[in-house]
JSON list of C-alpha atoms in Angstrom, two decimals:
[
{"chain": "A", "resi": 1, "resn": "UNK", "atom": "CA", "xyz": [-31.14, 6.94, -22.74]},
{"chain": "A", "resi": 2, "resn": "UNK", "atom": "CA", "xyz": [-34.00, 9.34, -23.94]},
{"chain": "A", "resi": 3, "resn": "UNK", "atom": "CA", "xyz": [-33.76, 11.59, -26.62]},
{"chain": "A", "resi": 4, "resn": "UNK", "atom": "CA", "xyz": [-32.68, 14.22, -24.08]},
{"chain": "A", "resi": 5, "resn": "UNK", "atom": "CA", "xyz": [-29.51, 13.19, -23.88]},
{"chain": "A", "resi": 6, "resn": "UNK", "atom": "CA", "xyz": [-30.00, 12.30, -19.36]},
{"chain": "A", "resi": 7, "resn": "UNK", "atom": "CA", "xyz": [-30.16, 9.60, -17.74]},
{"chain": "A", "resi": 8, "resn": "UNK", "atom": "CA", "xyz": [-33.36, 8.94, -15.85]},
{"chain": "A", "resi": 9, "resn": "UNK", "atom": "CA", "xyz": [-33.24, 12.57, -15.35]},
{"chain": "A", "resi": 10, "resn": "UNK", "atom": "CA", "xyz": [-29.71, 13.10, -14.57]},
{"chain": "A", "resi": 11, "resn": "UNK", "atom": "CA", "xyz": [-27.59, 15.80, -16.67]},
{"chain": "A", "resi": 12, "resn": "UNK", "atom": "CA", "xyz": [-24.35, 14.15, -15.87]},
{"chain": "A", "resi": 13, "resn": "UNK", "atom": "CA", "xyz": [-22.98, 11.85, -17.70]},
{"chain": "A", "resi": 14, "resn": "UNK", "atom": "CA", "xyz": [-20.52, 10.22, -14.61]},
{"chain": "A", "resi": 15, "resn": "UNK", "atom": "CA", "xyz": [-23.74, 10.18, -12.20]},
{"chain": "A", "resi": 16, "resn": "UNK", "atom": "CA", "xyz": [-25.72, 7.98, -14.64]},
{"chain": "A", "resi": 17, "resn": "UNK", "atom": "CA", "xyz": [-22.85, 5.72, -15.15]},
{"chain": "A", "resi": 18, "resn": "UNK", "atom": "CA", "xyz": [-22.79, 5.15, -11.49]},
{"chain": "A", "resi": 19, "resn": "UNK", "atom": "CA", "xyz": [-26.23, 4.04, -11.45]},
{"chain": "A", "resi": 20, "resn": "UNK", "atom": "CA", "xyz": [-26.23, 1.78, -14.35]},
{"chain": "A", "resi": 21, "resn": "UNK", "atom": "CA", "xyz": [-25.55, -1.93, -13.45]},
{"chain": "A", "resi": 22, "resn": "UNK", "atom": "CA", "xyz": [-21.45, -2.50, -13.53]},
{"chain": "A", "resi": 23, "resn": "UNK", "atom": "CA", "xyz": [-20.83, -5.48, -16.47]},
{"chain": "A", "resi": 24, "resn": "UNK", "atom": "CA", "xyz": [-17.68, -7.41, -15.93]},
{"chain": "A", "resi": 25, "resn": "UNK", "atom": "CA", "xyz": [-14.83, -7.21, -18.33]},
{"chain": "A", "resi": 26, "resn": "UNK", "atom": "CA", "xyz": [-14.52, -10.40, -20.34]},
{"chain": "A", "resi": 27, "resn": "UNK", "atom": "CA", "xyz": [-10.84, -11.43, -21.38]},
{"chain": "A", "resi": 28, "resn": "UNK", "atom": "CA", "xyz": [-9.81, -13.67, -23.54]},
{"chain": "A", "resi": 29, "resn": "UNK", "atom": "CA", "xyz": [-7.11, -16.23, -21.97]},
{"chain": "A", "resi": 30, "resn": "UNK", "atom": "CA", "xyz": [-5.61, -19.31, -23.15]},
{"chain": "A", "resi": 31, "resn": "UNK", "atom": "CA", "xyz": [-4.82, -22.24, -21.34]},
{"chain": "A", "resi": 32, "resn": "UNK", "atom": "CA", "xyz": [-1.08, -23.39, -21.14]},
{"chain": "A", "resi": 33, "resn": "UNK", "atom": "CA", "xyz": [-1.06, -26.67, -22.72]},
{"chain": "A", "resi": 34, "resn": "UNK", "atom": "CA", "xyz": [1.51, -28.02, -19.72]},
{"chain": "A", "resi": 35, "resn": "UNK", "atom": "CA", "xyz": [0.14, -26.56, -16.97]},
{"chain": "A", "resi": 36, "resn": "UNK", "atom": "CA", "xyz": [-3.53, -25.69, -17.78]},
{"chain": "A", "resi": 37, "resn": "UNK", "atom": "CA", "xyz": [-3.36, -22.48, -15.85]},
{"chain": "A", "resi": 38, "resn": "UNK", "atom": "CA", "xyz": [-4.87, -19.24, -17.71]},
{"chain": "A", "resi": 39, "resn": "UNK", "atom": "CA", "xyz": [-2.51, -17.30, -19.50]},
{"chain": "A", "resi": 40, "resn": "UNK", "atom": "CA", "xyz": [-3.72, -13.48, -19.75]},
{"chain": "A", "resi": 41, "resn": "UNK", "atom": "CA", "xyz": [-2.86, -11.75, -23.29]},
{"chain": "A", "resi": 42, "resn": "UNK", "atom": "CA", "xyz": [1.01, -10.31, -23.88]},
{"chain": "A", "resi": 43, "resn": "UNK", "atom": "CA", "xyz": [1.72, -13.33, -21.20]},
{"chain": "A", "resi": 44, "resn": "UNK", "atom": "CA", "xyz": [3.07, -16.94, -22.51]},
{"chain": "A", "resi": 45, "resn": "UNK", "atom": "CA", "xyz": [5.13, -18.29, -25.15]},
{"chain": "A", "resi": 46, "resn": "UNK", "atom": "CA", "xyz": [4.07, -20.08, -28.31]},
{"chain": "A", "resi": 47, "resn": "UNK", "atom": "CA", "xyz": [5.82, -23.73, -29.66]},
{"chain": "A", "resi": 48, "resn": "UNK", "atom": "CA", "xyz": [5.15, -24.90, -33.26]},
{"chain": "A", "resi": 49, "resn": "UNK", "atom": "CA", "xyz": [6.06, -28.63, -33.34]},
{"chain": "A", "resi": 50, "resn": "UNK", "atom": "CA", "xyz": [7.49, -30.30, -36.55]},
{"chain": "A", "resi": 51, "resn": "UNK", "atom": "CA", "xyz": [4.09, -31.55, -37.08]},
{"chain": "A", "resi": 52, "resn": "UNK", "atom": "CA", "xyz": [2.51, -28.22, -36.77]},
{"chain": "A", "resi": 53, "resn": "UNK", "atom": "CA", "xyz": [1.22, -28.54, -33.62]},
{"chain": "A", "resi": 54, "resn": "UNK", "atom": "CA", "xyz": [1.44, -25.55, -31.51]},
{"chain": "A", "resi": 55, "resn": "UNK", "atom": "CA", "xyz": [1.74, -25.36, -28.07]},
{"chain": "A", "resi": 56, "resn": "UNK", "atom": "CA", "xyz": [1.32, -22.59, -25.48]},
{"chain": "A", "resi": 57, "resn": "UNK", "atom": "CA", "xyz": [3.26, -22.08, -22.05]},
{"chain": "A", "resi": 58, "resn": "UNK", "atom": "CA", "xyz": [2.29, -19.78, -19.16]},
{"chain": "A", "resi": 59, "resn": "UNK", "atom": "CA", "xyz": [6.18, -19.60, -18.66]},
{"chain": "A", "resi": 60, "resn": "UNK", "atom": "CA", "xyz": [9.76, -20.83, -19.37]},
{"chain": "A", "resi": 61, "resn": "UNK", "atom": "CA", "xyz": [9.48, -23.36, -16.64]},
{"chain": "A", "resi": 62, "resn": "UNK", "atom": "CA", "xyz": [6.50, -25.10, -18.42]},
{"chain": "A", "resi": 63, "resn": "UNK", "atom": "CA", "xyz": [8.34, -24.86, -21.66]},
{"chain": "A", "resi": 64, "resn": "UNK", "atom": "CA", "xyz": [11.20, -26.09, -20.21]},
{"chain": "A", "resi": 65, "resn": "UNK", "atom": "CA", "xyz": [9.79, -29.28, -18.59]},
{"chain": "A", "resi": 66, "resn": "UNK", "atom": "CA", "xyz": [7.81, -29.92, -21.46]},
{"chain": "A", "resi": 67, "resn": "UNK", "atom": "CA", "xyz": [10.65, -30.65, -23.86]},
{"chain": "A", "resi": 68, "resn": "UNK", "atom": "CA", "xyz": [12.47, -32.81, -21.08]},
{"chain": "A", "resi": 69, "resn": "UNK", "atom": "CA", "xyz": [9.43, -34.57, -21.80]},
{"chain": "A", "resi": 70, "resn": "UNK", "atom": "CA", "xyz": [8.35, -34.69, -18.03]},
{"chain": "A", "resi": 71, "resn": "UNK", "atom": "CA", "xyz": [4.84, -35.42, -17.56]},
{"chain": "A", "resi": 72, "resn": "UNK", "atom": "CA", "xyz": [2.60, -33.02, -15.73]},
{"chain": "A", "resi": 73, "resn": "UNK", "atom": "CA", "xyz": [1.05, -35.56, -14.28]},
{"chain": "A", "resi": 74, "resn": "UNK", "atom": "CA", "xyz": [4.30, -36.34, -12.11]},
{"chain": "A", "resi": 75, "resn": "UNK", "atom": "CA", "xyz": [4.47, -32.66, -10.56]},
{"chain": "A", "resi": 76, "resn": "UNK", "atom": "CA", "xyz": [2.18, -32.02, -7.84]},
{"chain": "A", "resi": 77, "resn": "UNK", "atom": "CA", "xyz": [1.55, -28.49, -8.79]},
{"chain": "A", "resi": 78, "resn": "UNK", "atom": "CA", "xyz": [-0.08, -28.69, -12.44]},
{"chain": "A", "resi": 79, "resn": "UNK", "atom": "CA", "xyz": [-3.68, -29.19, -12.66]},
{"chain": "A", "resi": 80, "resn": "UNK", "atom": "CA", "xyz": [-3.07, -32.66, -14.31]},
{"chain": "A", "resi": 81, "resn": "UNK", "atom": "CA", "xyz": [-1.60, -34.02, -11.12]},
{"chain": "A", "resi": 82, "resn": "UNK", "atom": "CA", "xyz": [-4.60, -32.12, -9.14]},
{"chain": "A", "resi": 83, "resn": "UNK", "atom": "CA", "xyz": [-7.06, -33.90, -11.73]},
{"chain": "A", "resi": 84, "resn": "UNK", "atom": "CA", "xyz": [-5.24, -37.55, -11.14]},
{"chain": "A", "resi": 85, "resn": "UNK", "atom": "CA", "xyz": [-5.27, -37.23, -7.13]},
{"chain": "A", "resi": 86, "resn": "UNK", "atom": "CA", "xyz": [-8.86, -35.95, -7.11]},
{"chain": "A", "resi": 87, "resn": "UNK", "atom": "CA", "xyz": [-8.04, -33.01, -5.77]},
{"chain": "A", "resi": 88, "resn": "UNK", "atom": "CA", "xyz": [-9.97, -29.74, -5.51]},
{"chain": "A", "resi": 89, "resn": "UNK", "atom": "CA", "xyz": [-13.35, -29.29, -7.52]},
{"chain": "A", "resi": 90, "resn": "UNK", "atom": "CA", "xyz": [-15.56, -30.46, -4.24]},
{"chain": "A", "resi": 91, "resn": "UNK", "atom": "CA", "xyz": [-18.83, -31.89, -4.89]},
{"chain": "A", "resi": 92, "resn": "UNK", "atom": "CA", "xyz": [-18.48, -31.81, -9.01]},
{"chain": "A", "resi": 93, "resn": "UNK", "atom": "CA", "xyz": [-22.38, -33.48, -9.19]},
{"chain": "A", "resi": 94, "resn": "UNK", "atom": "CA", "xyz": [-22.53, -35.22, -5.59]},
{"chain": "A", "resi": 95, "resn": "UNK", "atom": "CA", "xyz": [-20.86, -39.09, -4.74]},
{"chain": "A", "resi": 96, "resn": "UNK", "atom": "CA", "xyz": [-22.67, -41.69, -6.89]},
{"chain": "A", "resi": 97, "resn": "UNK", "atom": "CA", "xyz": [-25.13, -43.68, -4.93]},
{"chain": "A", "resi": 98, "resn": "UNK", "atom": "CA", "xyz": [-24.16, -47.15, -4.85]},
{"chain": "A", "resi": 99, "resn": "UNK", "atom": "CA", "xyz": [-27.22, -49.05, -5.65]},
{"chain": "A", "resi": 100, "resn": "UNK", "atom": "CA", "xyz": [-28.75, -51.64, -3.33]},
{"chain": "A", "resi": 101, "resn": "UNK", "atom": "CA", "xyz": [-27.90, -55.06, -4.56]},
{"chain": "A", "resi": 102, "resn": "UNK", "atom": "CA", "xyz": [-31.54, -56.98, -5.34]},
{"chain": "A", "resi": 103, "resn": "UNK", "atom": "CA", "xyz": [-31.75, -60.74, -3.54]},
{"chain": "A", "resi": 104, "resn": "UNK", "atom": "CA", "xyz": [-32.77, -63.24, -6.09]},
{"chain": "A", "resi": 105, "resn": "UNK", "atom": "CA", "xyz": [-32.72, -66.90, -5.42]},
{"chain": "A", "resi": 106, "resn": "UNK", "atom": "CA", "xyz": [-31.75, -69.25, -7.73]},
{"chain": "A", "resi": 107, "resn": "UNK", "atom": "CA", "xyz": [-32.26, -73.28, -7.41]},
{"chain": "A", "resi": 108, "resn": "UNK", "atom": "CA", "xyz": [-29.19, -75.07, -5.71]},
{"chain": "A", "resi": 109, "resn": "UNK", "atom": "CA", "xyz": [-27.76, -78.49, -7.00]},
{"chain": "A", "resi": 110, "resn": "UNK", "atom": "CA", "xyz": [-30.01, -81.49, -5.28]},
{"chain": "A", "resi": 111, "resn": "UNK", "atom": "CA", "xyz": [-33.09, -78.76, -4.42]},
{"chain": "A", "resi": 112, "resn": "UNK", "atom": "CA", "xyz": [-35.55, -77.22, -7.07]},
{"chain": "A", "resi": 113, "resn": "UNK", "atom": "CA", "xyz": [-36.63, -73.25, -6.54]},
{"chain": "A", "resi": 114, "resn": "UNK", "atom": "CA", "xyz": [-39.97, -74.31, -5.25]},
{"chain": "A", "resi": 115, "resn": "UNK", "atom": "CA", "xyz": [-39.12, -76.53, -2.43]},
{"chain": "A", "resi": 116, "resn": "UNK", "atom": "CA", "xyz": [-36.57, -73.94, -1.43]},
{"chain": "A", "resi": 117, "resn": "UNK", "atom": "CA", "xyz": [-39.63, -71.45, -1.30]},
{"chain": "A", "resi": 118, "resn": "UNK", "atom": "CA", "xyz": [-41.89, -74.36, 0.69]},
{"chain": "A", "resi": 119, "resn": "UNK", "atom": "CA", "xyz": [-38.59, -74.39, 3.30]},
{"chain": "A", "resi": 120, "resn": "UNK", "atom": "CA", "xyz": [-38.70, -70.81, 3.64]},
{"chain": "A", "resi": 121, "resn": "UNK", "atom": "CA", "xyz": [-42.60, -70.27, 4.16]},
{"chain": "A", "resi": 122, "resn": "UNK", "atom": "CA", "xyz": [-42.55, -73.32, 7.46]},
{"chain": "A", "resi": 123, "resn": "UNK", "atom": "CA", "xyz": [-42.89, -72.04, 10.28]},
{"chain": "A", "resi": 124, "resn": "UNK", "atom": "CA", "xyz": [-39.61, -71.91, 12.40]},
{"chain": "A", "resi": 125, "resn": "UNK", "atom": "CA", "xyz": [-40.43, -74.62, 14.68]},
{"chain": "A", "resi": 126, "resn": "UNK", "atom": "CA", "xyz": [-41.42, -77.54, 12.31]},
{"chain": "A", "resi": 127, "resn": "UNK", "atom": "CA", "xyz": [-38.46, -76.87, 10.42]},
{"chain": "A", "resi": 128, "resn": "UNK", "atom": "CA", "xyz": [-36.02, -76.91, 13.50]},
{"chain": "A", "resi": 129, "resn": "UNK", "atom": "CA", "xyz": [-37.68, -80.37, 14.58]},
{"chain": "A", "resi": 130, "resn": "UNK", "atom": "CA", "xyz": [-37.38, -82.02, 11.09]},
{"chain": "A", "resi": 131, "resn": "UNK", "atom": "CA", "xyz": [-33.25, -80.74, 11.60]},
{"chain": "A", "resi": 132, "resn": "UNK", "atom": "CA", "xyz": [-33.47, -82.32, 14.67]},
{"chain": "A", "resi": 133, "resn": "UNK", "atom": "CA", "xyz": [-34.94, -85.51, 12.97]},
{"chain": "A", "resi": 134, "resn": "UNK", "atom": "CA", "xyz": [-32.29, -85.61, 10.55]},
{"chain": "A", "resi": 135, "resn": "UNK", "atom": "CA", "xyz": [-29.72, -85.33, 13.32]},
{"chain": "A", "resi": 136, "resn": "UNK", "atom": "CA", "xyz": [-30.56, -88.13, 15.30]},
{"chain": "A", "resi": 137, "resn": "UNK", "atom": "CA", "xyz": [-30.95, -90.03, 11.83]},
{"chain": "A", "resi": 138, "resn": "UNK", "atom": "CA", "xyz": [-26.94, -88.94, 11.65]},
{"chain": "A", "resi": 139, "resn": "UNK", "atom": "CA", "xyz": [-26.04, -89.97, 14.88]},
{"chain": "A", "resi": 140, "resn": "UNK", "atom": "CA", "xyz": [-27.90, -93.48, 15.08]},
{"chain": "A", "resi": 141, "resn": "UNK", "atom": "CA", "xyz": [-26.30, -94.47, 11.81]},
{"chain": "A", "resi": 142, "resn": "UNK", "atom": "CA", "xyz": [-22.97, -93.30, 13.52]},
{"chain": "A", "resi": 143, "resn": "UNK", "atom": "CA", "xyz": [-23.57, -95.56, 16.12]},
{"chain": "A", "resi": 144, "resn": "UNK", "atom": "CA", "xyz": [-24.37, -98.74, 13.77]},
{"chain": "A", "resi": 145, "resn": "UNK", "atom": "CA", "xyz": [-21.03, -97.94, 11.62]},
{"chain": "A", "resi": 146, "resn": "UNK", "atom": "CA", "xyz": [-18.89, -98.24, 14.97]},
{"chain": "A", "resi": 147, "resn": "UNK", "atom": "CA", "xyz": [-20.78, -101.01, 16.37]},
{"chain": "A", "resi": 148, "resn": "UNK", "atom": "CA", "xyz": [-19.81, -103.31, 13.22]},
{"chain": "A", "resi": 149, "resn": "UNK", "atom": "CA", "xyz": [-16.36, -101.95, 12.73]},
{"chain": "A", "resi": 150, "resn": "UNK", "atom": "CA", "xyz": [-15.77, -102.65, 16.68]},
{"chain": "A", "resi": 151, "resn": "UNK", "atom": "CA", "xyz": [-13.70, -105.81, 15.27]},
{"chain": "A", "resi": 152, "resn": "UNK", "atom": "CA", "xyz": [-10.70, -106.66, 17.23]},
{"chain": "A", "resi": 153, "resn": "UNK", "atom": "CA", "xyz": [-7.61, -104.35, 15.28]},
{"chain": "A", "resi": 154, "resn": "UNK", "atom": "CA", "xyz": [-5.59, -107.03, 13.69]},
{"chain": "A", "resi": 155, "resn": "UNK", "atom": "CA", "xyz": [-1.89, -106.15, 14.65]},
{"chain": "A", "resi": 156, "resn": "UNK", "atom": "CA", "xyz": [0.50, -105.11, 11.95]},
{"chain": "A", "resi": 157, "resn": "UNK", "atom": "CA", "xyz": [3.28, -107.27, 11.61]},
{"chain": "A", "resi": 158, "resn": "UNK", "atom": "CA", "xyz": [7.13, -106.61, 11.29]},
{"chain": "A", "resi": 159, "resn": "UNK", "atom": "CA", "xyz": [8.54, -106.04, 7.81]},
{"chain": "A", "resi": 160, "resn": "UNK", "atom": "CA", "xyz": [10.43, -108.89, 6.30]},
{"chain": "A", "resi": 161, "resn": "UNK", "atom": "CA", "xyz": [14.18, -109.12, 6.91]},
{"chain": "A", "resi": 162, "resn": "UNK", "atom": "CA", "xyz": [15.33, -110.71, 3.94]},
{"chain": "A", "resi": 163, "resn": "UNK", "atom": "CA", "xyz": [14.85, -107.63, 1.88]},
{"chain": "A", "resi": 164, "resn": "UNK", "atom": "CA", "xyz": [17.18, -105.09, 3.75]},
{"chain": "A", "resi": 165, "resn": "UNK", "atom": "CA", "xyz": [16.62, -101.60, 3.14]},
{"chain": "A", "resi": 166, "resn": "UNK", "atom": "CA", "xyz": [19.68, -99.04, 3.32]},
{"chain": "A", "resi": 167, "resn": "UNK", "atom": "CA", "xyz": [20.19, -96.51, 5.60]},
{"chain": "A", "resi": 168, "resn": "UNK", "atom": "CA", "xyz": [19.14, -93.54, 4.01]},
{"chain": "A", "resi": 169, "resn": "UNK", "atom": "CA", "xyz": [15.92, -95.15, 3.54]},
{"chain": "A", "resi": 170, "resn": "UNK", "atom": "CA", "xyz": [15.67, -94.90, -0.15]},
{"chain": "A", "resi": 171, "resn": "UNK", "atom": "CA", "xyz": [15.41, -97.57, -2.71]},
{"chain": "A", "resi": 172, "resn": "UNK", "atom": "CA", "xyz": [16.35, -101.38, -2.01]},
{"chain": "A", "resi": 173, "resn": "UNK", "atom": "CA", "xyz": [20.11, -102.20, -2.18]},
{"chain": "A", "resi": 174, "resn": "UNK", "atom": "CA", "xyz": [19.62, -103.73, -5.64]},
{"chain": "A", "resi": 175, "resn": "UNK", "atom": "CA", "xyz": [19.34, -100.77, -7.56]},
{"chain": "A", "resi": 176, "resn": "UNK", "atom": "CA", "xyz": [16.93, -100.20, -10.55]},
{"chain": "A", "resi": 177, "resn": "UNK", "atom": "CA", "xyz": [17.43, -101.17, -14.18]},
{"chain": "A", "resi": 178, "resn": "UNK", "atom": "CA", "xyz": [16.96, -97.94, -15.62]},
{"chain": "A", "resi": 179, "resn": "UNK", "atom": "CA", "xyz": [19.80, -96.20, -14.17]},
{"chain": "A", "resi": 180, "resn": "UNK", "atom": "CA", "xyz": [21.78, -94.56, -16.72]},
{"chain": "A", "resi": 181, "resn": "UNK", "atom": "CA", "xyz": [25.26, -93.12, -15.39]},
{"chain": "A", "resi": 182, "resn": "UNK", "atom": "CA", "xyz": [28.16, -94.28, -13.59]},
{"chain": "A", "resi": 183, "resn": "UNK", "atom": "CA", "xyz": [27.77, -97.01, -11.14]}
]
């Protein structure tokens, strides 16, 4: 204000407060220590532990659930469970960007990095013929392998007689030494 005592001119004081730009009234709250809602002065009540730890609950609920020894996490209405089920607080910094995952070749058993990078560079045809190569290489040695085991099948012949097996199928008739038990 000048040294007139008016503001920008003004001889009341009400018209100049009007004018002036309206500050907001700062208030000092806690925050309940169950809950984590703000709790306005004259509002609350204060716990001292036995370890001098002191607490401070928006209400008698709070307080209440608190030495039950409930967690807050369990009740869908503190901020803790809000917090755990990722809810409210949209956008707190925008969704990570998952980066993209760089290719990088590495030499496989039987095939050094360089011939794997020769494979690549041919030109689609040559390498589908040289597959085709190798599969007719595959198939005539197929055919050779039959060819020679073409033998006649020698028939299996019947199991022996003298040695009888027992019904159940399990071990011969004349039992094993190294039975230990009744008999």
């Amino acid at each position: 204000f000048g040294s007139s005592g008016s503001c920008f001119g003004i001889k009341s004081f009400s018209l100049c407060r009007a004018a002036a730009p309206k500050r907001a009234m700062v208030i000092k709250t806690d925050l309940c220590s169950y809950t984590e809602y703000r709790i306005y002065p004259g509002h609350g009540q204060k716990f001292v532990a036995k370890d001098a730890k002191v607490s401070f609950f928006i209400n008698a609920k709070a307080d209440s659930l608190f030495h039950q020894r409930i967690k807050p996490v369990k009740l869908r209405w503190t901020q803790a469970w809000r917090r755990m089920n990722k809810k409210g607080k949209t956008e707190e910094g925008g969704k990570k960007k998952a980066r993209k995952a760089q290719k990088f070749q590495k030499a496989i058993v039987g095939m050094s990095l360089d011939d794997i990078k020769k494979k690549k560079a041919q030109k689609p045809e040559l390498r589908q013929a040289r597959e085709q190569a190798a599969k007719e290489a595959k198939a005539k040695q197929m055919a050779q392998k039959k060819a020679s085991s073409s033998k006649p099948a020698v028939p299996k012949g019947k199991a022996d007689k003298s040695q009888k097996l027992p019904k159940g199928g399990g071990a011969p008739a004349g039992g094993s030494k190294n039975f230990k038990g009744k008999k």
